[in-house]
Amino acid sequence: MPDTADGPYDPFAMIRATTGPELHAALQGVRDAGGAIGFVPTMGALHHGHASLIETARRQCEAVVVSIFVNPRQFGPGEDFTNYPRPIEADLALCSDLDVDVAFVPTVEVMYPAGSETVVRVPELSRHLCGAARQGHFDGVATVVARLFGLVRPHRAYFGEKDHQQLKIIERMTGDLAIGVDIVPCPTVRESDGLAVSSRNAYLGNSERKQAASLHSAMMSALTAVRSGERSVTLLVDMIRREITAAGPCDIDYISIVDSETLADIDTIGGHARICLAVRIGSARLIDNVAVDAPDASG
Ligand code: AMP
């Protein structure tokens, strides 16, 4: 058994790839054998939300690729690109523990080589919700995911419902461009008090962390009201706003109830609706969403 520079040769060790050719070489065997390649794109600072996506991919695919890339193009001026956590060694250890085959950790130059200029834009879905305040954010997301899909060439890609708008934009892009990747939505993983797990929760101080649970509990109160017959979006949004502001100082970017597919605002609960919100507590901008299933909703 040959030794490598890193120690004894281990045929099951996770491969770390930095460039396209390294990635292709790592995946050649499984591709030749006709195995399904599952892909989980991330920005690192991995937590159990990411882990659930990786575990789902592991169950469904012969090979699992996780990318770790903090994408500069999806951060606006004054956003947290520089401070975004980058615990790369811990991330790689978690990937290895989760039996990931290839960790793809490209540089900015690999993702955006000199001369690259193409931008992928999904304009209608991108103008709602987070897109209104974060100009260009979803262009950055769609462009990086399109390039990652081109490099990894996965059969399936796993995205969290926690980022519902992002999921819808990637589904639309993949369909519109006939990219041929199955997009697999994965449920939001939450802390025991309901707060959606997020890399950005690390920015919360102790009291802010307690306060942040109000986002989920306010949405749950709205769902209870819907179950009791409330259908007015104005009243429900107002109820959520009051519960969140009562919990402590915060800056509400938006609280919206939208059509789950088009992301357009609705007036009355019905069909497939979604409560979506973005709230800043301290220096953390937190987003979350839940599906609203009115008992009399059609479909
Ligand atoms: P990020 O590293 O924040 O870009 O997230 C990478 C992927 O993990 C995206 O598809 C996210 O939607 C997903 N994700 C992040 N947090 C969670 C969570 N709490 N539950 C499920 N998926 C998540």
PDB file of C-alpha atoms and ligand atoms in Angstrom:
ATOM      1  CA  MET A   1       0.000   0.000   0.000  1.00  0.00           C
ATOM      2  CA  PRO A   2       1.675   3.290  -1.061  1.00  0.00           C
ATOM      3  CA  ASP A   3       2.203   6.040   1.503  1.00  0.00           C
ATOM      4  CA  THR A   4       1.336   9.649   0.750  1.00  0.00           C
ATOM      5  CA  ALA A   5       2.981  12.850   1.981  1.00  0.00           C
ATOM      6  CA  ASP A   6       0.179  13.080   4.590  1.00  0.00           C
ATOM      7  CA  GLY A   7       0.675   9.593   5.969  1.00  0.00           C
ATOM      8  CA  PRO A   8      -0.317   6.030   5.115  1.00  0.00           C
ATOM      9  CA  TYR A   9      -2.457   5.632   1.999  1.00  0.00           C
ATOM     10  CA  ASP A  10      -6.140   5.454   2.939  1.00  0.00           C
ATOM     11  CA  PRO A  11      -8.459   4.599   0.041  1.00  0.00           C
ATOM     12  CA  PHE A  12     -11.457   5.872   2.025  1.00  0.00           C
ATOM     13  CA  ALA A  13      -9.947   9.229   3.070  1.00  0.00           C
ATOM     14  CA  MET A  14     -11.800  12.334   1.976  1.00  0.00           C
ATOM     15  CA  ILE A  15     -10.165  14.138  -0.937  1.00  0.00           C
ATOM     16  CA  ARG A  16      -9.684  17.882  -0.708  1.00  0.00           C
ATOM     17  CA  ALA A  17      -9.808  19.489  -4.163  1.00  0.00           C
ATOM     18  CA  THR A  18      -9.002  23.117  -4.880  1.00  0.00           C
ATOM     19  CA  THR A  19      -9.163  23.287  -8.664  1.00  0.00           C
ATOM     20  CA  GLY A  20     -11.483  22.006 -11.388  1.00  0.00           C
ATOM     21  CA  PRO A  21      -8.978  19.393 -12.656  1.00  0.00           C
ATOM     22  CA  GLU A  22      -8.428  18.055  -9.108  1.00  0.00           C
ATOM     23  CA  LEU A  23     -12.177  17.798  -8.650  1.00  0.00           C
ATOM     24  CA  HIS A  24     -12.681  16.024 -11.972  1.00  0.00           C
ATOM     25  CA  ALA A  25      -9.893  13.558 -11.190  1.00  0.00           C
ATOM     26  CA  ALA A  26     -11.425  12.821  -7.779  1.00  0.00           C
ATOM     27  CA  LEU A  27     -14.847  12.109  -9.319  1.00  0.00           C
ATOM     28  CA  GLN A  28     -13.755  10.281 -12.459  1.00  0.00           C
ATOM     29  CA  GLY A  29     -14.067   6.808 -10.946  1.00  0.00           C
ATOM     30  CA  VAL A  30     -17.612   7.228  -9.682  1.00  0.00           C
ATOM     31  CA  ARG A  31     -18.655   8.957 -12.911  1.00  0.00           C
ATOM     32  CA  ASP A  32     -17.236   6.125 -15.016  1.00  0.00           C
ATOM     33  CA  ALA A  33     -19.041   3.605 -12.826  1.00  0.00           C
ATOM     34  CA  GLY A  34     -22.338   5.436 -13.391  1.00  0.00           C
ATOM     35  CA  GLY A  35     -22.706   6.400  -9.712  1.00  0.00           C
ATOM     36  CA  ALA A  36     -24.869   9.351  -8.684  1.00  0.00           C
ATOM     37  CA  ILE A  37     -22.965  12.405  -7.476  1.00  0.00           C
ATOM     38  CA  GLY A  38     -24.659  14.443  -4.731  1.00  0.00           C
ATOM     39  CA  PHE A  39     -23.558  18.009  -4.132  1.00  0.00           C
ATOM     40  CA  VAL A  40     -23.966  20.295  -1.111  1.00  0.00           C
ATOM     41  CA  PRO A  41     -22.796  23.868  -1.774  1.00  0.00           C
ATOM     42  CA  THR A  42     -21.923  25.806   1.402  1.00  0.00           C
ATOM     43  CA  MET A  43     -20.040  28.833   2.617  1.00  0.00           C
ATOM     44  CA  GLY A  44     -18.503  26.799   5.448  1.00  0.00           C
ATOM     45  CA  ALA A  45     -18.786  27.425   9.193  1.00  0.00           C
ATOM     46  CA  LEU A  46     -20.642  24.145   9.028  1.00  0.00           C
ATOM     47  CA  HIS A  47     -23.321  23.325  11.586  1.00  0.00           C
ATOM     48  CA  HIS A  48     -25.995  20.675  11.989  1.00  0.00           C
ATOM     49  CA  GLY A  49     -28.155  22.373   9.339  1.00  0.00           C
ATOM     50  CA  HIS A  50     -25.438  21.712   6.779  1.00  0.00           C
ATOM     51  CA  ALA A  51     -24.887  18.266   8.292  1.00  0.00           C
ATOM     52  CA  SER A  52     -28.495  17.278   7.629  1.00  0.00           C
ATOM     53  CA  LEU A  53     -28.065  18.162   3.928  1.00  0.00           C
ATOM     54  CA  ILE A  54     -24.850  16.150   3.751  1.00  0.00           C
ATOM     55  CA  GLU A  55     -26.476  13.174   5.498  1.00  0.00           C
ATOM     56  CA  THR A  56     -29.387  13.238   3.048  1.00  0.00           C
ATOM     57  CA  ALA A  57     -26.964  13.347   0.116  1.00  0.00           C
ATOM     58  CA  ARG A  58     -24.989  10.494   1.671  1.00  0.00           C
ATOM     59  CA  ARG A  59     -28.122   8.336   1.857  1.00  0.00           C
ATOM     60  CA  GLN A  60     -29.151   9.083  -1.745  1.00  0.00           C
ATOM     61  CA  CYS A  61     -25.898   9.149  -3.729  1.00  0.00           C
ATOM     62  CA  GLU A  62     -22.827   7.059  -4.399  1.00  0.00           C
ATOM     63  CA  ALA A  63     -20.490  10.048  -4.027  1.00  0.00           C
ATOM     64  CA  VAL A  64     -20.923  13.237  -1.987  1.00  0.00           C
ATOM     65  CA  VAL A  65     -19.194  16.522  -2.772  1.00  0.00           C
ATOM     66  CA  VAL A  66     -19.343  19.479  -0.352  1.00  0.00           C
ATOM     67  CA  SER A  67     -18.076  22.850  -1.523  1.00  0.00           C
ATOM     68  CA  ILE A  68     -16.824  25.448   0.929  1.00  0.00           C
ATOM     69  CA  PHE A  69     -16.545  28.871  -0.631  1.00  0.00           C
ATOM     70  CA  VAL A  70     -17.400  32.256   0.885  1.00  0.00           C
ATOM     71  CA  ASN A  71     -18.665  33.853  -2.296  1.00  0.00           C
ATOM     72  CA  PRO A  72     -17.672  37.531  -2.443  1.00  0.00           C
ATOM     73  CA  ARG A  73     -20.272  38.274  -5.130  1.00  0.00           C
ATOM     74  CA  GLN A  74     -23.228  37.602  -2.856  1.00  0.00           C
ATOM     75  CA  PHE A  75     -22.118  40.097  -0.201  1.00  0.00           C
ATOM     76  CA  GLY A  76     -23.000  43.760  -0.638  1.00  0.00           C
ATOM     77  CA  PRO A  77     -20.918  46.740   0.504  1.00  0.00           C
ATOM     78  CA  GLY A  78     -20.932  46.902   4.300  1.00  0.00           C
ATOM     79  CA  GLU A  79     -22.049  43.287   4.673  1.00  0.00           C
ATOM     80  CA  ASP A  80     -20.083  40.684   6.640  1.00  0.00           C
ATOM     81  CA  PHE A  81     -17.853  39.192   3.901  1.00  0.00           C
ATOM     82  CA  THR A  82     -14.600  39.978   5.721  1.00  0.00           C
ATOM     83  CA  ASN A  83     -15.863  38.836   9.112  1.00  0.00           C
ATOM     84  CA  TYR A  84     -17.757  35.777   7.893  1.00  0.00           C
ATOM     85  CA  PRO A  85     -16.465  32.824   9.992  1.00  0.00           C
ATOM     86  CA  ARG A  86     -13.972  30.547   8.160  1.00  0.00           C
ATOM     87  CA  PRO A  87     -13.101  27.611  10.479  1.00  0.00           C
ATOM     88  CA  ILE A  88     -11.773  25.526   7.584  1.00  0.00           C
ATOM     89  CA  GLU A  89     -10.047  22.792   9.627  1.00  0.00           C
ATOM     90  CA  ALA A  90     -13.163  22.129  11.727  1.00  0.00           C
ATOM     91  CA  ASP A  91     -15.270  22.150   8.555  1.00  0.00           C
ATOM     92  CA  LEU A  92     -13.041  19.586   6.862  1.00  0.00           C
ATOM     93  CA  ALA A  93     -13.078  17.401   9.994  1.00  0.00           C
ATOM     94  CA  LEU A  94     -16.893  17.463  10.054  1.00  0.00           C
ATOM     95  CA  CYS A  95     -17.073  16.599   6.342  1.00  0.00           C
ATOM     96  CA  SER A  96     -14.713  13.708   6.907  1.00  0.00           C
ATOM     97  CA  ASP A  97     -16.801  12.490   9.887  1.00  0.00           C
ATOM     98  CA  LEU A  98     -19.903  12.628   7.689  1.00  0.00           C
ATOM     99  CA  ASP A  99     -18.208  10.440   5.110  1.00  0.00           C
ATOM    100  CA  VAL A 100     -17.970  13.110   2.423  1.00  0.00           C
ATOM    101  CA  ASP A 101     -15.951  11.895  -0.563  1.00  0.00           C
ATOM    102  CA  VAL A 102     -14.679  15.229  -1.854  1.00  0.00           C
ATOM    103  CA  ALA A 103     -14.424  18.619  -0.146  1.00  0.00           C
ATOM    104  CA  PHE A 104     -14.126  21.232  -2.873  1.00  0.00           C
ATOM    105  CA  VAL A 105     -12.459  24.342  -1.455  1.00  0.00           C
ATOM    106  CA  PRO A 106     -11.764  26.635  -4.400  1.00  0.00           C
ATOM    107  CA  THR A 107     -10.042  29.996  -4.331  1.00  0.00           C
ATOM    108  CA  VAL A 108     -11.660  33.163  -5.686  1.00  0.00           C
ATOM    109  CA  GLU A 109      -9.394  32.819  -8.765  1.00  0.00           C
ATOM    110  CA  VAL A 110     -10.705  29.313  -9.436  1.00  0.00           C
ATOM    111  CA  MET A 111     -14.302  30.465  -9.166  1.00  0.00           C
ATOM    112  CA  TYR A 112     -13.840  33.756 -11.025  1.00  0.00           C
ATOM    113  CA  PRO A 113     -10.842  33.409 -13.347  1.00  0.00           C
ATOM    114  CA  ALA A 114      -9.508  36.568 -14.961  1.00  0.00           C
ATOM    115  CA  GLY A 115     -11.780  37.535 -17.824  1.00  0.00           C
ATOM    116  CA  SER A 116     -14.914  35.771 -16.548  1.00  0.00           C
ATOM    117  CA  GLU A 117     -17.883  38.106 -16.907  1.00  0.00           C
ATOM    118  CA  THR A 118     -21.091  36.071 -17.164  1.00  0.00           C
ATOM    119  CA  VAL A 119     -23.783  36.855 -14.605  1.00  0.00           C
ATOM    120  CA  VAL A 120     -26.776  34.590 -14.046  1.00  0.00           C
ATOM    121  CA  ARG A 121     -29.879  36.550 -13.066  1.00  0.00           C
ATOM    122  CA  VAL A 122     -33.333  35.317 -12.110  1.00  0.00           C
ATOM    123  CA  PRO A 123     -34.937  38.760 -12.017  1.00  0.00           C
ATOM    124  CA  GLU A 124     -38.536  38.205 -10.943  1.00  0.00           C
ATOM    125  CA  LEU A 125     -37.908  35.819  -8.054  1.00  0.00           C
ATOM    126  CA  SER A 126     -34.892  37.896  -6.988  1.00  0.00           C
ATOM    127  CA  ARG A 127     -36.696  41.202  -6.597  1.00  0.00           C
ATOM    128  CA  HIS A 128     -38.826  40.087  -3.622  1.00  0.00           C
ATOM    129  CA  LEU A 129     -37.987  39.600   0.075  1.00  0.00           C
ATOM    130  CA  CYS A 130     -34.197  39.601   0.664  1.00  0.00           C
ATOM    131  CA  GLY A 131     -33.573  40.738  -2.920  1.00  0.00           C
ATOM    132  CA  ALA A 132     -35.232  44.097  -2.270  1.00  0.00           C
ATOM    133  CA  ALA A 133     -32.704  45.118   0.383  1.00  0.00           C
ATOM    134  CA  ARG A 134     -29.711  43.119  -0.894  1.00  0.00           C
ATOM    135  CA  GLN A 135     -29.224  44.387  -4.436  1.00  0.00           C
ATOM    136  CA  GLY A 136     -27.272  41.920  -6.557  1.00  0.00           C
ATOM    137  CA  HIS A 137     -27.186  39.283  -3.795  1.00  0.00           C
ATOM    138  CA  PHE A 138     -29.120  36.649  -5.733  1.00  0.00           C
ATOM    139  CA  ASP A 139     -27.222  37.368  -8.956  1.00  0.00           C
ATOM    140  CA  GLY A 140     -24.127  36.441  -6.955  1.00  0.00           C
ATOM    141  CA  VAL A 141     -25.813  33.297  -5.619  1.00  0.00           C
ATOM    142  CA  ALA A 142     -27.170  32.143  -9.008  1.00  0.00           C
ATOM    143  CA  THR A 143     -23.851  32.834 -10.740  1.00  0.00           C
ATOM    144  CA  VAL A 144     -21.729  30.965  -8.206  1.00  0.00           C
ATOM    145  CA  VAL A 145     -24.121  27.999  -8.080  1.00  0.00           C
ATOM    146  CA  ALA A 146     -24.207  27.799 -11.898  1.00  0.00           C
ATOM    147  CA  ARG A 147     -20.399  27.707 -12.000  1.00  0.00           C
ATOM    148  CA  LEU A 148     -20.229  25.183  -9.147  1.00  0.00           C
ATOM    149  CA  PHE A 149     -22.721  22.994 -11.028  1.00  0.00           C
ATOM    150  CA  GLY A 150     -20.497  23.277 -14.119  1.00  0.00           C
ATOM    151  CA  LEU A 151     -17.424  22.246 -12.149  1.00  0.00           C
ATOM    152  CA  VAL A 152     -18.950  19.474 -10.030  1.00  0.00           C
ATOM    153  CA  ARG A 153     -21.500  18.256 -12.617  1.00  0.00           C
ATOM    154  CA  PRO A 154     -23.631  16.627  -9.910  1.00  0.00           C
ATOM    155  CA  HIS A 155     -26.746  14.552 -10.461  1.00  0.00           C
ATOM    156  CA  ARG A 156     -28.452  16.003  -7.380  1.00  0.00           C
ATOM    157  CA  ALA A 157     -27.860  19.137  -5.342  1.00  0.00           C
ATOM    158  CA  TYR A 158     -29.141  19.726  -1.822  1.00  0.00           C
ATOM    159  CA  PHE A 159     -30.448  23.085  -0.600  1.00  0.00           C
ATOM    160  CA  GLY A 160     -32.040  24.107   2.702  1.00  0.00           C
ATOM    161  CA  GLU A 161     -35.589  25.416   2.940  1.00  0.00           C
ATOM    162  CA  LYS A 162     -34.192  27.803   5.536  1.00  0.00           C
ATOM    163  CA  ASP A 163     -33.200  29.919   2.515  1.00  0.00           C
ATOM    164  CA  HIS A 164     -36.534  29.513   0.749  1.00  0.00           C
ATOM    165  CA  GLN A 165     -36.011  32.322  -1.763  1.00  0.00           C
ATOM    166  CA  GLN A 166     -32.567  30.983  -2.670  1.00  0.00           C
ATOM    167  CA  LEU A 167     -34.048  27.507  -3.149  1.00  0.00           C
ATOM    168  CA  LYS A 168     -36.756  28.835  -5.494  1.00  0.00           C
ATOM    169  CA  ILE A 169     -34.198  30.842  -7.488  1.00  0.00           C
ATOM    170  CA  ILE A 170     -31.915  27.829  -7.910  1.00  0.00           C
ATOM    171  CA  GLU A 171     -34.860  25.643  -8.939  1.00  0.00           C
ATOM    172  CA  ARG A 172     -35.889  28.230 -11.531  1.00  0.00           C
ATOM    173  CA  MET A 173     -32.357  28.731 -12.852  1.00  0.00           C
ATOM    174  CA  THR A 174     -31.774  24.994 -13.136  1.00  0.00           C
ATOM    175  CA  GLY A 175     -35.027  24.519 -15.020  1.00  0.00           C
ATOM    176  CA  ASP A 176     -34.696  27.582 -17.262  1.00  0.00           C
ATOM    177  CA  LEU A 177     -31.159  26.675 -18.329  1.00  0.00           C
ATOM    178  CA  ALA A 178     -31.898  22.929 -18.567  1.00  0.00           C
ATOM    179  CA  ILE A 179     -28.888  22.301 -16.359  1.00  0.00           C
ATOM    180  CA  GLY A 180     -29.990  18.754 -15.622  1.00  0.00           C
ATOM    181  CA  VAL A 181     -29.363  18.727 -11.868  1.00  0.00           C
ATOM    182  CA  ASP A 182     -32.132  17.522  -9.531  1.00  0.00           C
ATOM    183  CA  ILE A 183     -32.624  20.092  -6.781  1.00  0.00           C
ATOM    184  CA  VAL A 184     -33.476  18.396  -3.479  1.00  0.00           C
ATOM    185  CA  PRO A 185     -35.065  20.687  -0.847  1.00  0.00           C
ATOM    186  CA  CYS A 186     -34.150  19.835   2.763  1.00  0.00           C
ATOM    187  CA  PRO A 187     -36.128  20.890   5.875  1.00  0.00           C
ATOM    188  CA  THR A 188     -34.883  23.650   8.175  1.00  0.00           C
ATOM    189  CA  VAL A 189     -32.917  22.375  11.168  1.00  0.00           C
ATOM    190  CA  ARG A 190     -33.691  24.298  14.370  1.00  0.00           C
ATOM    191  CA  GLU A 191     -32.278  24.719  17.852  1.00  0.00           C
ATOM    192  CA  SER A 192     -34.453  23.397  20.698  1.00  0.00           C
ATOM    193  CA  ASP A 193     -36.088  26.837  21.150  1.00  0.00           C
ATOM    194  CA  GLY A 194     -36.981  27.014  17.452  1.00  0.00           C
ATOM    195  CA  LEU A 195     -34.226  29.339  16.229  1.00  0.00           C
ATOM    196  CA  ALA A 196     -33.108  28.221  12.764  1.00  0.00           C
ATOM    197  CA  VAL A 197     -29.503  27.047  12.931  1.00  0.00           C
ATOM    198  CA  SER A 198     -27.262  29.504  11.072  1.00  0.00           C
ATOM    199  CA  SER A 199     -23.579  30.372  10.834  1.00  0.00           C
ATOM    200  CA  ARG A 200     -24.638  33.937  11.662  1.00  0.00           C
ATOM    201  CA  ASN A 201     -26.090  32.917  15.071  1.00  0.00           C
ATOM    202  CA  ALA A 202     -22.471  33.117  16.274  1.00  0.00           C
ATOM    203  CA  TYR A 203     -22.788  36.907  16.071  1.00  0.00           C
ATOM    204  CA  LEU A 204     -25.497  36.895  18.795  1.00  0.00           C
ATOM    205  CA  GLY A 205     -24.669  37.779  22.392  1.00  0.00           C
ATOM    206  CA  ASN A 206     -26.363  35.807  25.216  1.00  0.00           C
ATOM    207  CA  SER A 207     -29.456  37.973  25.598  1.00  0.00           C
ATOM    208  CA  GLU A 208     -29.713  38.468  21.830  1.00  0.00           C
ATOM    209  CA  ARG A 209     -29.592  34.706  21.391  1.00  0.00           C
ATOM    210  CA  LYS A 210     -32.579  34.310  23.782  1.00  0.00           C
ATOM    211  CA  GLN A 211     -34.420  37.117  22.023  1.00  0.00           C
ATOM    212  CA  ALA A 212     -33.821  35.507  18.614  1.00  0.00           C
ATOM    213  CA  ALA A 213     -36.168  32.637  19.513  1.00  0.00           C
ATOM    214  CA  SER A 214     -39.010  35.158  19.099  1.00  0.00           C
ATOM    215  CA  LEU A 215     -38.711  34.934  15.302  1.00  0.00           C
ATOM    216  CA  HIS A 216     -39.852  31.332  15.246  1.00  0.00           C
ATOM    217  CA  SER A 217     -42.335  31.622  18.104  1.00  0.00           C
ATOM    218  CA  ALA A 218     -43.990  34.623  16.419  1.00  0.00           C
ATOM    219  CA  MET A 219     -44.400  32.658  13.202  1.00  0.00           C
ATOM    220  CA  MET A 220     -45.817  29.743  15.203  1.00  0.00           C
ATOM    221  CA  SER A 221     -48.335  32.099  16.841  1.00  0.00           C
ATOM    222  CA  ALA A 222     -49.401  33.203  13.371  1.00  0.00           C
ATOM    223  CA  LEU A 223     -49.851  29.583  12.299  1.00  0.00           C
ATOM    224  CA  THR A 224     -52.022  29.009  15.371  1.00  0.00           C
ATOM    225  CA  ALA A 225     -54.116  32.027  14.389  1.00  0.00           C
ATOM    226  CA  VAL A 226     -54.480  30.650  10.856  1.00  0.00           C
ATOM    227  CA  ARG A 227     -55.642  27.336  12.280  1.00  0.00           C
ATOM    228  CA  SER A 228     -58.231  29.260  14.292  1.00  0.00           C
ATOM    229  CA  GLY A 229     -59.540  30.841  11.099  1.00  0.00           C
ATOM    230  CA  GLU A 230     -57.535  34.050  10.634  1.00  0.00           C
ATOM    231  CA  ARG A 231     -56.901  34.695   6.917  1.00  0.00           C
ATOM    232  CA  SER A 232     -55.906  38.380   6.799  1.00  0.00           C
ATOM    233  CA  VAL A 233     -52.246  38.762   5.899  1.00  0.00           C
ATOM    234  CA  THR A 234     -52.207  42.329   7.279  1.00  0.00           C
ATOM    235  CA  LEU A 235     -53.405  41.128  10.677  1.00  0.00           C
ATOM    236  CA  LEU A 236     -51.074  38.143  10.756  1.00  0.00           C
ATOM    237  CA  VAL A 237     -48.024  40.232   9.810  1.00  0.00           C
ATOM    238  CA  ASP A 238     -48.989  42.745  12.474  1.00  0.00           C
ATOM    239  CA  MET A 239     -49.254  39.977  15.053  1.00  0.00           C
ATOM    240  CA  ILE A 240     -45.794  38.647  14.147  1.00  0.00           C
ATOM    241  CA  ARG A 241     -44.290  42.149  14.215  1.00  0.00           C
ATOM    242  CA  ARG A 242     -45.704  42.854  17.673  1.00  0.00           C
ATOM    243  CA  GLU A 243     -44.417  39.574  19.140  1.00  0.00           C
ATOM    244  CA  ILE A 244     -40.915  40.097  17.727  1.00  0.00           C
ATOM    245  CA  THR A 245     -40.591  43.729  18.793  1.00  0.00           C
ATOM    246  CA  ALA A 246     -41.904  42.874  22.280  1.00  0.00           C
ATOM    247  CA  ALA A 247     -38.996  40.447  22.720  1.00  0.00           C
ATOM    248  CA  GLY A 248     -36.323  43.151  22.533  1.00  0.00           C
ATOM    249  CA  PRO A 249     -34.612  45.748  20.360  1.00  0.00           C
ATOM    250  CA  CYS A 250     -34.356  44.725  16.734  1.00  0.00           C
ATOM    251  CA  ASP A 251     -34.519  46.087  13.228  1.00  0.00           C
ATOM    252  CA  ILE A 252     -37.114  44.420  11.031  1.00  0.00           C
ATOM    253  CA  ASP A 253     -36.087  44.258   7.382  1.00  0.00           C
ATOM    254  CA  TYR A 254     -39.313  42.560   6.311  1.00  0.00           C
ATOM    255  CA  ILE A 255     -42.078  40.301   7.517  1.00  0.00           C
ATOM    256  CA  SER A 256     -44.018  39.074   4.499  1.00  0.00           C
ATOM    257  CA  ILE A 257     -46.530  36.401   3.661  1.00  0.00           C
ATOM    258  CA  VAL A 258     -46.066  35.384   0.055  1.00  0.00           C
ATOM    259  CA  ASP A 259     -47.035  32.798  -2.495  1.00  0.00           C
ATOM    260  CA  SER A 260     -44.574  29.987  -1.879  1.00  0.00           C
ATOM    261  CA  GLU A 261     -43.669  29.576  -5.570  1.00  0.00           C
ATOM    262  CA  THR A 262     -43.807  33.103  -7.045  1.00  0.00           C
ATOM    263  CA  LEU A 263     -42.767  34.860  -3.796  1.00  0.00           C
ATOM    264  CA  ALA A 264     -45.292  37.594  -4.621  1.00  0.00           C
ATOM    265  CA  ASP A 265     -47.206  39.195  -1.748  1.00  0.00           C
ATOM    266  CA  ILE A 266     -50.678  37.859  -1.040  1.00  0.00           C
ATOM    267  CA  ASP A 267     -53.569  39.515   0.830  1.00  0.00           C
ATOM    268  CA  THR A 268     -55.373  36.459   2.082  1.00  0.00           C
ATOM    269  CA  ILE A 269     -54.071  33.102   3.272  1.00  0.00           C
ATOM    270  CA  GLY A 270     -54.811  30.324   0.786  1.00  0.00           C
ATOM    271  CA  GLY A 271     -53.029  28.011  -1.633  1.00  0.00           C
ATOM    272  CA  HIS A 272     -49.328  27.532  -0.899  1.00  0.00           C
ATOM    273  CA  ALA A 273     -48.314  30.447   1.307  1.00  0.00           C
ATOM    274  CA  ARG A 274     -45.100  31.123   3.182  1.00  0.00           C
ATOM    275  CA  ILE A 275     -44.289  33.430   6.077  1.00  0.00           C
ATOM    276  CA  CYS A 276     -40.838  34.891   5.422  1.00  0.00           C
ATOM    277  CA  LEU A 277     -38.903  37.333   7.550  1.00  0.00           C
ATOM    278  CA  ALA A 278     -35.544  39.014   7.948  1.00  0.00           C
ATOM    279  CA  VAL A 279     -34.712  40.679  11.258  1.00  0.00           C
ATOM    280  CA  ARG A 280     -31.508  42.211  12.500  1.00  0.00           C
ATOM    281  CA  ILE A 281     -30.712  41.568  16.167  1.00  0.00           C
ATOM    282  CA  GLY A 282     -27.459  43.204  17.202  1.00  0.00           C
ATOM    283  CA  SER A 283     -25.072  42.629  14.304  1.00  0.00           C
ATOM    284  CA  ALA A 284     -26.774  39.435  13.091  1.00  0.00           C
ATOM    285  CA  ARG A 285     -29.220  39.589  10.198  1.00  0.00           C
ATOM    286  CA  LEU A 286     -31.420  36.535  10.706  1.00  0.00           C
ATOM    287  CA  ILE A 287     -33.789  35.082   8.118  1.00  0.00           C
ATOM    288  CA  ASP A 288     -36.417  32.408   8.553  1.00  0.00           C
ATOM    289  CA  ASN A 289     -39.617  31.127   6.982  1.00  0.00           C
ATOM    290  CA  VAL A 290     -42.380  28.587   7.501  1.00  0.00           C
ATOM    291  CA  ALA A 291     -45.066  27.142   5.242  1.00  0.00           C
ATOM    292  CA  VAL A 292     -48.651  28.164   5.969  1.00  0.00           C
ATOM    293  CA  ASP A 293     -51.157  25.442   5.282  1.00  0.00           C
ATOM    294  CA  ALA A 294     -54.645  26.843   5.721  1.00  0.00           C
ATOM    295  CA  PRO A 295     -57.022  23.924   6.347  1.00  0.00           C
ATOM    296  CA  ASP A 296     -59.175  25.127   3.434  1.00  0.00           C
ATOM    297  CA  ALA A 297     -56.179  25.964   1.199  1.00  0.00           C
ATOM    298  CA  SER A 298     -56.480  24.586  -2.305  1.00  0.00           C
ATOM    299  CA  GLY A 299     -53.830  22.002  -3.234  1.00  0.00           C
TER     300      GLY A 299
HETATM  301  P1  AMP B   1     -24.714  28.560   3.649  1.00  0.00           P
HETATM  302  O1  AMP B   1     -23.438  27.945   4.075  1.00  0.00           O
HETATM  303  O2  AMP B   1     -25.329  29.462   4.667  1.00  0.00           O
HETATM  304  O3  AMP B   1     -24.621  29.176   2.270  1.00  0.00           O
HETATM  305  O4  AMP B   1     -25.750  27.369   3.508  1.00  0.00           O
HETATM  306  C1  AMP B   1     -25.478  26.257   2.688  1.00  0.00           C
HETATM  307  C2  AMP B   1     -26.721  25.423   2.569  1.00  0.00           C
HETATM  308  O5  AMP B   1     -27.132  24.978   3.855  1.00  0.00           O
HETATM  309  C3  AMP B   1     -27.903  26.200   1.965  1.00  0.00           C
HETATM  310  O6  AMP B   1     -28.614  25.345   1.080  1.00  0.00           O
HETATM  311  C4  AMP B   1     -28.719  26.533   3.177  1.00  0.00           C
HETATM  312  O7  AMP B   1     -30.099  26.704   2.908  1.00  0.00           O
HETATM  313  C5  AMP B   1     -28.499  25.292   4.037  1.00  0.00           C
HETATM  314  N1  AMP B   1     -28.786  25.572   5.435  1.00  0.00           N
HETATM  315  C6  AMP B   1     -28.256  26.566   6.209  1.00  0.00           C
HETATM  316  N2  AMP B   1     -28.811  26.539   7.437  1.00  0.00           N
HETATM  317  C7  AMP B   1     -29.703  25.523   7.438  1.00  0.00           C
HETATM  318  C8  AMP B   1     -30.608  24.994   8.410  1.00  0.00           C
HETATM  319  N3  AMP B   1     -30.707  25.508   9.630  1.00  0.00           N
HETATM  320  N4  AMP B   1     -31.389  23.957   8.061  1.00  0.00           N
HETATM  321  C9  AMP B   1     -31.309  23.421   6.806  1.00  0.00           C
HETATM  322  N5  AMP B   1     -30.480  23.868   5.853  1.00  0.00           N
HETATM  323  C10 AMP B   1     -29.686  24.909   6.165  1.00  0.00           C
END
